[in-house]
Amino acid sequence: MISYTGLIEILKEKGHTKTDLTKELGISSRTIAKIGHGEKIADNVLKKIASFLECEVNSLYRNITDNPLLQILRDEKSIRLSGGLYHELQIRMTYNSNHIEGSKLSEDQTRMIFETNTINVGDGVPVDDVIETVNHFRAIDFVIDNAEKTLTEDIIKRLHYILKQSTRDSSLEWFAVGDYKKRANVVGGRETAKPKEVHSKIINLLTKYESLKSVTIDDIIQFHYDFERIHPFQDGNGRVGRLIAFKECLRFGIVPFIIEDSKKMFYYRGLSMWETEKGYLRGTCLDGQDTFKKLLSMFDINL
């Protein structure tokens, strides 16, 4: 998917000016100014400019949405705004989700990777922890870019591919990066779906979910449990599952939740006891919503 770059940046890269567009293409300076601010105008005008600059049409305008949270994230992502909501979300969600799964990187080290693309690690920090941190940043970007799309198998598999690419697991012949598991596995001592069952179970889960007339936070939590119960991948199921939940919250205008590493035992208890007591997992996810709301309040964002 081609993401927004912006007319001004593309003009700089190509060695052109806005005046060139007016002279060469006959486009008014007012129209060019609108495009320069990321507005999506008539397709024929955008195609004409894209052809002249030899760039993709999608790189000239922002993906506008009625969801204010998603729009903020997309705007800040497009300009790589330092110190904003997008910046903090990337660090906090990546640190907590990876740490739940055993990453040895601290939040400060995660922040350093995101902000400087460098790392000062101590002894015993696996290379994969660094790779998976960078991969998680990219997975969040993918979610933001594709938040409003219908949830599909392709999106789920793509998230797994982004997370696990270039890791040690990806070099193992039997480990299917971006595809369903080839070997049976258990989680918390509980049997999960057999490899031959995964595709049909995921399709059934998606069909049931997409048939809902309206989606609430409880529906997303239910989906999260069902997904983790299937455990479709050899590894990375928890992180993929939490990214899916983040995507679906953005898709339906629901405040997302961040499961903090400090709450992981409550989170695990909620998953293990869902069949008999749904309140545990629901409470942990709602607590994660409060965590996200506190993050929003830091930037004076009211939804």
Short mmCIF file of N, CA and C in Angstrom, two decimals, residues 21-162:
data_model
loop_
_atom_site.label_atom_id
_atom_site.label_comp_id
_atom_site.label_asym_id
_atom_site.label_seq_id
_atom_site.Cartn_x
_atom_site.Cartn_y
_atom_site.Cartn_z
N LEU A 21 4.18 23.22 -11.87
CA LEU A 21 2.90 22.53 -12.09
C LEU A 21 1.90 23.46 -12.78
N THR A 22 1.91 24.72 -12.35
CA THR A 22 1.00 25.70 -12.95
C THR A 22 1.34 25.91 -14.42
N LYS A 23 2.62 26.06 -14.71
CA LYS A 23 3.04 26.33 -16.09
C LYS A 23 2.90 25.10 -16.99
N GLU A 24 3.34 23.95 -16.51
CA GLU A 24 3.38 22.76 -17.34
C GLU A 24 2.02 22.08 -17.48
N LEU A 25 1.21 22.13 -16.42
CA LEU A 25 -0.05 21.38 -16.41
C LEU A 25 -1.28 22.26 -16.45
N GLY A 26 -1.09 23.56 -16.28
CA GLY A 26 -2.23 24.46 -16.32
C GLY A 26 -3.15 24.33 -15.12
N ILE A 27 -2.61 23.92 -13.99
CA ILE A 27 -3.41 23.78 -12.77
C ILE A 27 -3.27 25.04 -11.93
N SER A 28 -4.38 25.54 -11.43
CA SER A 28 -4.36 26.79 -10.69
C SER A 28 -3.54 26.68 -9.40
N SER A 29 -2.98 27.81 -8.99
CA SER A 29 -2.18 27.83 -7.76
C SER A 29 -3.04 27.49 -6.53
N ARG A 30 -4.34 27.85 -6.61
CA ARG A 30 -5.24 27.54 -5.49
C ARG A 30 -5.42 26.04 -5.35
N THR A 31 -5.60 25.35 -6.47
CA THR A 31 -5.75 23.88 -6.45
C THR A 31 -4.47 23.22 -5.95
N ILE A 32 -3.34 23.73 -6.42
CA ILE A 32 -2.06 23.17 -5.99
C ILE A 32 -1.86 23.36 -4.49
N ALA A 33 -2.31 24.51 -3.96
CA ALA A 33 -2.20 24.77 -2.52
C ALA A 33 -3.02 23.76 -1.72
N LYS A 34 -4.22 23.43 -2.24
CA LYS A 34 -5.06 22.45 -1.56
C LYS A 34 -4.39 21.08 -1.52
N ILE A 35 -3.81 20.69 -2.66
CA ILE A 35 -3.12 19.40 -2.71
C ILE A 35 -1.91 19.42 -1.78
N GLY A 36 -1.26 20.57 -1.71
CA GLY A 36 -0.10 20.71 -0.84
C GLY A 36 -0.44 20.50 0.62
N HIS A 37 -1.72 20.75 0.99
CA HIS A 37 -2.18 20.52 2.36
C HIS A 37 -2.73 19.11 2.55
N GLY A 38 -2.61 18.29 1.51
CA GLY A 38 -3.02 16.90 1.63
C GLY A 38 -4.47 16.63 1.29
N GLU A 39 -5.17 17.62 0.73
CA GLU A 39 -6.58 17.41 0.38
C GLU A 39 -6.70 16.52 -0.85
N LYS A 40 -7.74 15.70 -0.86
CA LYS A 40 -8.01 14.84 -2.02
C LYS A 40 -8.99 15.56 -2.93
N ILE A 41 -8.53 15.95 -4.09
CA ILE A 41 -9.40 16.64 -5.04
C ILE A 41 -9.71 15.71 -6.21
N ALA A 42 -10.16 16.29 -7.33
CA ALA A 42 -10.58 15.48 -8.49
C ALA A 42 -9.51 14.48 -8.92
N ASP A 43 -9.94 13.25 -9.18
CA ASP A 43 -9.00 12.19 -9.54
C ASP A 43 -8.20 12.53 -10.79
N ASN A 44 -8.85 13.17 -11.78
CA ASN A 44 -8.14 13.45 -13.03
C ASN A 44 -6.99 14.43 -12.82
N VAL A 45 -7.16 15.36 -11.88
CA VAL A 45 -6.10 16.33 -11.58
C VAL A 45 -4.95 15.62 -10.86
N LEU A 46 -5.30 14.79 -9.90
CA LEU A 46 -4.27 14.05 -9.17
C LEU A 46 -3.49 13.13 -10.10
N LYS A 47 -4.20 12.48 -11.02
CA LYS A 47 -3.53 11.58 -11.97
C LYS A 47 -2.59 12.35 -12.88
N LYS A 48 -2.99 13.54 -13.27
CA LYS A 48 -2.15 14.36 -14.14
C LYS A 48 -0.85 14.75 -13.42
N ILE A 49 -0.99 15.15 -12.15
CA ILE A 49 0.19 15.54 -11.37
C ILE A 49 1.08 14.32 -11.12
N ALA A 50 0.44 13.19 -10.77
CA ALA A 50 1.20 11.96 -10.49
C ALA A 50 1.99 11.52 -11.72
N SER A 51 1.38 11.66 -12.88
CA SER A 51 2.06 11.27 -14.12
C SER A 51 3.25 12.19 -14.38
N PHE A 52 3.06 13.48 -14.16
CA PHE A 52 4.13 14.45 -14.39
C PHE A 52 5.30 14.22 -13.43
N LEU A 53 4.98 13.92 -12.17
CA LEU A 53 6.02 13.75 -11.14
C LEU A 53 6.51 12.30 -11.03
N GLU A 54 5.88 11.42 -11.82
CA GLU A 54 6.23 9.99 -11.79
C GLU A 54 6.15 9.44 -10.37
N CYS A 55 4.99 9.62 -9.75
CA CYS A 55 4.75 9.12 -8.40
C CYS A 55 3.37 8.47 -8.34
N GLU A 56 3.05 7.83 -7.26
CA GLU A 56 1.74 7.21 -7.08
C GLU A 56 0.71 8.27 -6.67
N VAL A 57 -0.51 8.13 -7.17
CA VAL A 57 -1.57 9.07 -6.84
C VAL A 57 -1.80 9.13 -5.33
N ASN A 58 -1.78 7.95 -4.67
CA ASN A 58 -2.05 7.89 -3.23
C ASN A 58 -1.05 8.66 -2.39
N SER A 59 0.13 8.91 -2.94
CA SER A 59 1.15 9.62 -2.18
C SER A 59 0.90 11.12 -2.11
N LEU A 60 -0.09 11.60 -2.89
CA LEU A 60 -0.35 13.04 -2.97
C LEU A 60 -1.40 13.53 -1.97
N TYR A 61 -2.19 12.63 -1.39
CA TYR A 61 -3.25 13.09 -0.48
C TYR A 61 -3.34 12.18 0.74
N ARG A 62 -3.86 12.76 1.81
CA ARG A 62 -4.06 12.02 3.04
C ARG A 62 -5.34 11.20 2.95
N ASN A 63 -5.34 10.07 3.66
CA ASN A 63 -6.54 9.26 3.74
C ASN A 63 -7.43 9.85 4.83
N ILE A 64 -8.43 10.60 4.43
CA ILE A 64 -9.29 11.30 5.39
C ILE A 64 -10.34 10.35 5.94
N THR A 65 -10.61 10.46 7.24
CA THR A 65 -11.60 9.60 7.88
C THR A 65 -12.44 10.42 8.84
N ASP A 66 -13.65 9.94 9.11
CA ASP A 66 -14.52 10.60 10.08
C ASP A 66 -14.13 10.26 11.52
N ASN A 67 -13.25 9.28 11.69
CA ASN A 67 -12.81 8.86 13.02
C ASN A 67 -11.71 9.82 13.49
N PRO A 68 -11.98 10.68 14.48
CA PRO A 68 -10.98 11.69 14.87
C PRO A 68 -9.68 11.09 15.39
N LEU A 69 -9.75 9.99 16.14
CA LEU A 69 -8.54 9.37 16.66
C LEU A 69 -7.69 8.83 15.53
N LEU A 70 -8.32 8.12 14.61
CA LEU A 70 -7.60 7.56 13.48
C LEU A 70 -6.99 8.67 12.63
N GLN A 71 -7.73 9.77 12.45
CA GLN A 71 -7.19 10.87 11.64
C GLN A 71 -5.97 11.50 12.29
N ILE A 72 -6.01 11.65 13.62
CA ILE A 72 -4.85 12.19 14.34
C ILE A 72 -3.63 11.29 14.14
N LEU A 73 -3.84 9.99 14.29
CA LEU A 73 -2.74 9.04 14.14
C LEU A 73 -2.18 9.07 12.72
N ARG A 74 -3.08 9.15 11.73
CA ARG A 74 -2.62 9.18 10.34
C ARG A 74 -1.87 10.47 10.02
N ASP A 75 -2.38 11.59 10.52
CA ASP A 75 -1.72 12.86 10.27
C ASP A 75 -0.33 12.89 10.91
N GLU A 76 -0.25 12.48 12.17
CA GLU A 76 1.04 12.50 12.87
C GLU A 76 2.01 11.49 12.27
N LYS A 77 1.49 10.35 11.84
CA LYS A 77 2.34 9.34 11.20
C LYS A 77 2.89 9.88 9.89
N SER A 78 2.06 10.58 9.12
CA SER A 78 2.48 11.03 7.79
C SER A 78 3.63 12.03 7.86
N ILE A 79 3.69 12.82 8.94
CA ILE A 79 4.77 13.80 9.07
C ILE A 79 5.80 13.38 10.11
N ARG A 80 5.61 12.15 10.67
CA ARG A 80 6.52 11.62 11.69
C ARG A 80 6.70 12.64 12.82
N LEU A 81 5.57 13.13 13.34
CA LEU A 81 5.60 14.14 14.40
C LEU A 81 6.25 13.57 15.66
N SER A 82 7.23 14.28 16.16
CA SER A 82 7.93 13.85 17.37
C SER A 82 7.17 14.32 18.61
N GLY A 83 7.01 13.41 19.57
CA GLY A 83 6.41 13.78 20.84
C GLY A 83 4.90 13.84 20.86
N GLY A 84 4.26 13.35 19.81
CA GLY A 84 2.81 13.37 19.75
C GLY A 84 2.18 12.05 20.17
N LEU A 85 0.88 11.92 19.94
CA LEU A 85 0.15 10.72 20.31
C LEU A 85 0.68 9.50 19.56
N TYR A 86 0.88 9.63 18.26
CA TYR A 86 1.39 8.52 17.46
C TYR A 86 2.73 8.04 18.00
N HIS A 87 3.59 8.97 18.31
CA HIS A 87 4.92 8.69 18.85
C HIS A 87 4.82 7.87 20.14
N GLU A 88 4.01 8.35 21.09
CA GLU A 88 3.89 7.67 22.39
C GLU A 88 3.17 6.34 22.27
N LEU A 89 2.16 6.27 21.40
CA LEU A 89 1.44 5.01 21.19
C LEU A 89 2.41 3.94 20.69
N GLN A 90 3.23 4.29 19.71
CA GLN A 90 4.18 3.33 19.16
C GLN A 90 5.07 2.74 20.27
N ILE A 91 5.60 3.59 21.10
CA ILE A 91 6.53 3.14 22.14
C ILE A 91 5.82 2.32 23.20
N ARG A 92 4.70 2.82 23.70
CA ARG A 92 4.04 2.17 24.83
C ARG A 92 3.36 0.86 24.42
N MET A 93 2.71 0.85 23.28
CA MET A 93 2.06 -0.38 22.85
C MET A 93 3.10 -1.44 22.50
N THR A 94 4.15 -1.02 21.80
CA THR A 94 5.20 -1.98 21.41
C THR A 94 5.91 -2.53 22.64
N TYR A 95 6.30 -1.67 23.55
CA TYR A 95 7.00 -2.14 24.75
C TYR A 95 6.14 -3.14 25.53
N ASN A 96 4.91 -2.77 25.82
CA ASN A 96 4.06 -3.63 26.65
C ASN A 96 3.72 -4.94 25.97
N SER A 97 3.35 -4.89 24.68
CA SER A 97 2.96 -6.12 23.99
C SER A 97 4.14 -7.08 23.87
N ASN A 98 5.33 -6.56 23.55
CA ASN A 98 6.50 -7.42 23.45
C ASN A 98 6.97 -7.92 24.80
N HIS A 99 6.87 -7.08 25.82
CA HIS A 99 7.34 -7.49 27.15
C HIS A 99 6.45 -8.58 27.72
N ILE A 100 5.16 -8.53 27.43
CA ILE A 100 4.25 -9.59 27.86
C ILE A 100 4.73 -10.93 27.33
N GLU A 101 5.30 -10.90 26.12
CA GLU A 101 5.75 -12.13 25.48
C GLU A 101 7.21 -12.48 25.79
N GLY A 102 7.82 -11.74 26.73
CA GLY A 102 9.15 -12.12 27.19
C GLY A 102 10.31 -11.28 26.70
N SER A 103 10.07 -10.19 25.97
CA SER A 103 11.16 -9.34 25.51
C SER A 103 11.92 -8.78 26.71
N LYS A 104 13.24 -8.70 26.58
CA LYS A 104 14.07 -8.18 27.65
C LYS A 104 14.35 -6.68 27.52
N LEU A 105 13.88 -6.08 26.45
CA LEU A 105 14.10 -4.65 26.27
C LEU A 105 13.24 -3.83 27.22
N SER A 106 13.82 -2.80 27.80
CA SER A 106 13.07 -1.91 28.68
C SER A 106 12.26 -0.91 27.86
N GLU A 107 11.39 -0.17 28.52
CA GLU A 107 10.63 0.86 27.81
C GLU A 107 11.57 1.94 27.29
N ASP A 108 12.59 2.30 28.07
CA ASP A 108 13.56 3.32 27.62
C ASP A 108 14.32 2.85 26.39
N GLN A 109 14.69 1.56 26.36
CA GLN A 109 15.38 1.03 25.19
C GLN A 109 14.46 1.00 23.97
N THR A 110 13.19 0.66 24.20
CA THR A 110 12.20 0.68 23.11
C THR A 110 12.06 2.09 22.57
N ARG A 111 12.01 3.06 23.47
CA ARG A 111 11.91 4.47 23.07
C ARG A 111 13.14 4.89 22.25
N MET A 112 14.30 4.45 22.69
CA MET A 112 15.54 4.81 21.98
C MET A 112 15.54 4.28 20.55
N ILE A 113 15.06 3.04 20.38
CA ILE A 113 15.00 2.46 19.04
C ILE A 113 14.07 3.27 18.15
N PHE A 114 12.90 3.63 18.69
CA PHE A 114 11.93 4.37 17.88
C PHE A 114 12.42 5.77 17.55
N GLU A 115 13.01 6.44 18.53
CA GLU A 115 13.36 7.85 18.36
C GLU A 115 14.69 8.07 17.63
N THR A 116 15.63 7.15 17.78
CA THR A 116 16.97 7.38 17.22
C THR A 116 17.42 6.30 16.25
N ASN A 117 16.64 5.22 16.16
CA ASN A 117 17.01 4.08 15.32
C ASN A 117 18.37 3.50 15.74
N THR A 118 18.69 3.65 17.02
CA THR A 118 19.89 3.05 17.60
C THR A 118 19.49 2.35 18.89
N ILE A 119 20.41 1.58 19.47
CA ILE A 119 20.09 0.86 20.69
C ILE A 119 21.36 0.66 21.52
N ASN A 120 21.23 0.85 22.81
CA ASN A 120 22.31 0.59 23.75
C ASN A 120 21.83 -0.53 24.66
N VAL A 121 22.13 -1.77 24.30
CA VAL A 121 21.59 -2.91 25.03
C VAL A 121 22.60 -3.45 26.02
N GLY A 122 22.09 -4.07 27.07
CA GLY A 122 22.95 -4.72 28.05
C GLY A 122 23.24 -6.16 27.64
N ASP A 123 23.96 -6.85 28.49
CA ASP A 123 24.27 -8.25 28.21
C ASP A 123 23.00 -9.10 28.21
N GLY A 124 22.97 -10.05 27.33
CA GLY A 124 21.89 -11.03 27.35
C GLY A 124 20.61 -10.62 26.66
N VAL A 125 20.60 -9.50 25.94
CA VAL A 125 19.40 -9.10 25.19
C VAL A 125 19.45 -9.75 23.81
N PRO A 126 18.50 -10.63 23.51
CA PRO A 126 18.51 -11.33 22.22
C PRO A 126 18.34 -10.36 21.04
N VAL A 127 19.01 -10.66 19.96
CA VAL A 127 18.87 -9.85 18.74
C VAL A 127 17.41 -9.80 18.30
N ASP A 128 16.71 -10.93 18.45
CA ASP A 128 15.31 -10.97 18.03
C ASP A 128 14.45 -9.96 18.76
N ASP A 129 14.80 -9.63 20.02
CA ASP A 129 14.02 -8.63 20.75
C ASP A 129 14.08 -7.28 20.06
N VAL A 130 15.25 -6.96 19.52
CA VAL A 130 15.42 -5.69 18.80
C VAL A 130 14.66 -5.75 17.47
N ILE A 131 14.83 -6.84 16.74
CA ILE A 131 14.17 -6.99 15.44
C ILE A 131 12.65 -6.94 15.61
N GLU A 132 12.15 -7.65 16.61
CA GLU A 132 10.69 -7.70 16.80
C GLU A 132 10.14 -6.37 17.29
N THR A 133 10.97 -5.57 17.94
CA THR A 133 10.54 -4.23 18.33
C THR A 133 10.35 -3.36 17.09
N VAL A 134 11.34 -3.36 16.22
CA VAL A 134 11.23 -2.60 14.96
C VAL A 134 10.05 -3.11 14.13
N ASN A 135 9.91 -4.42 14.08
CA ASN A 135 8.80 -5.01 13.33
C ASN A 135 7.44 -4.58 13.89
N HIS A 136 7.37 -4.49 15.22
CA HIS A 136 6.10 -4.10 15.84
C HIS A 136 5.74 -2.65 15.49
N PHE A 137 6.76 -1.78 15.43
CA PHE A 137 6.50 -0.41 14.99
C PHE A 137 5.86 -0.43 13.60
N ARG A 138 6.39 -1.26 12.71
CA ARG A 138 5.87 -1.34 11.34
C ARG A 138 4.47 -1.95 11.31
N ALA A 139 4.22 -2.89 12.22
CA ALA A 139 2.89 -3.50 12.29
C ALA A 139 1.84 -2.49 12.73
N ILE A 140 2.20 -1.61 13.67
CA ILE A 140 1.27 -0.56 14.09
C ILE A 140 0.98 0.38 12.92
N ASP A 141 2.01 0.71 12.15
CA ASP A 141 1.81 1.54 10.95
C ASP A 141 0.83 0.86 9.99
N PHE A 142 1.02 -0.43 9.80
CA PHE A 142 0.13 -1.19 8.91
C PHE A 142 -1.31 -1.12 9.41
N VAL A 143 -1.51 -1.25 10.71
CA VAL A 143 -2.85 -1.17 11.28
C VAL A 143 -3.46 0.21 11.04
N ILE A 144 -2.69 1.25 11.27
CA ILE A 144 -3.20 2.61 11.07
C ILE A 144 -3.59 2.83 9.61
N ASP A 145 -2.77 2.33 8.69
CA ASP A 145 -3.06 2.49 7.26
C ASP A 145 -4.29 1.69 6.81
N ASN A 146 -4.54 0.56 7.48
CA ASN A 146 -5.60 -0.35 7.02
C ASN A 146 -6.74 -0.51 8.02
N ALA A 147 -6.83 0.40 8.95
CA ALA A 147 -7.78 0.27 10.06
C ALA A 147 -9.23 0.11 9.62
N GLU A 148 -9.62 0.81 8.57
CA GLU A 148 -11.04 0.81 8.18
C GLU A 148 -11.42 -0.33 7.24
N LYS A 149 -10.46 -1.14 6.87
CA LYS A 149 -10.75 -2.26 5.99
C LYS A 149 -11.40 -3.41 6.76
N THR A 150 -12.20 -4.21 6.05
CA THR A 150 -12.79 -5.40 6.63
C THR A 150 -11.67 -6.34 7.08
N LEU A 151 -11.83 -6.93 8.24
CA LEU A 151 -10.83 -7.86 8.75
C LEU A 151 -10.87 -9.15 7.94
N THR A 152 -9.72 -9.55 7.42
CA THR A 152 -9.64 -10.74 6.56
C THR A 152 -8.47 -11.61 6.98
N GLU A 153 -8.44 -12.81 6.42
CA GLU A 153 -7.30 -13.70 6.62
C GLU A 153 -6.01 -13.06 6.13
N ASP A 154 -6.08 -12.38 5.01
CA ASP A 154 -4.88 -11.76 4.45
C ASP A 154 -4.29 -10.72 5.40
N ILE A 155 -5.16 -9.93 6.04
CA ILE A 155 -4.68 -8.92 6.98
C ILE A 155 -4.06 -9.59 8.20
N ILE A 156 -4.70 -10.63 8.70
CA ILE A 156 -4.18 -11.35 9.85
C ILE A 156 -2.81 -11.95 9.55
N LYS A 157 -2.69 -12.60 8.40
CA LYS A 157 -1.41 -13.20 8.00
C LYS A 157 -0.34 -12.14 7.75
N ARG A 158 -0.75 -11.02 7.19
CA ARG A 158 0.20 -9.95 6.93
C ARG A 158 0.78 -9.41 8.23
N LEU A 159 -0.05 -9.27 9.25
CA LEU A 159 0.43 -8.81 10.56
C LEU A 159 1.48 -9.77 11.10
N HIS A 160 1.22 -11.07 10.97
CA HIS A 160 2.19 -12.06 11.44
C HIS A 160 3.49 -11.96 10.65
N TYR A 161 3.39 -11.77 9.35
CA TYR A 161 4.59 -11.66 8.53
C TYR A 161 5.43 -10.45 8.95
N ILE A 162 4.76 -9.31 9.13
CA ILE A 162 5.49 -8.10 9.52
C ILE A 162 6.19 -8.31 10.86
#
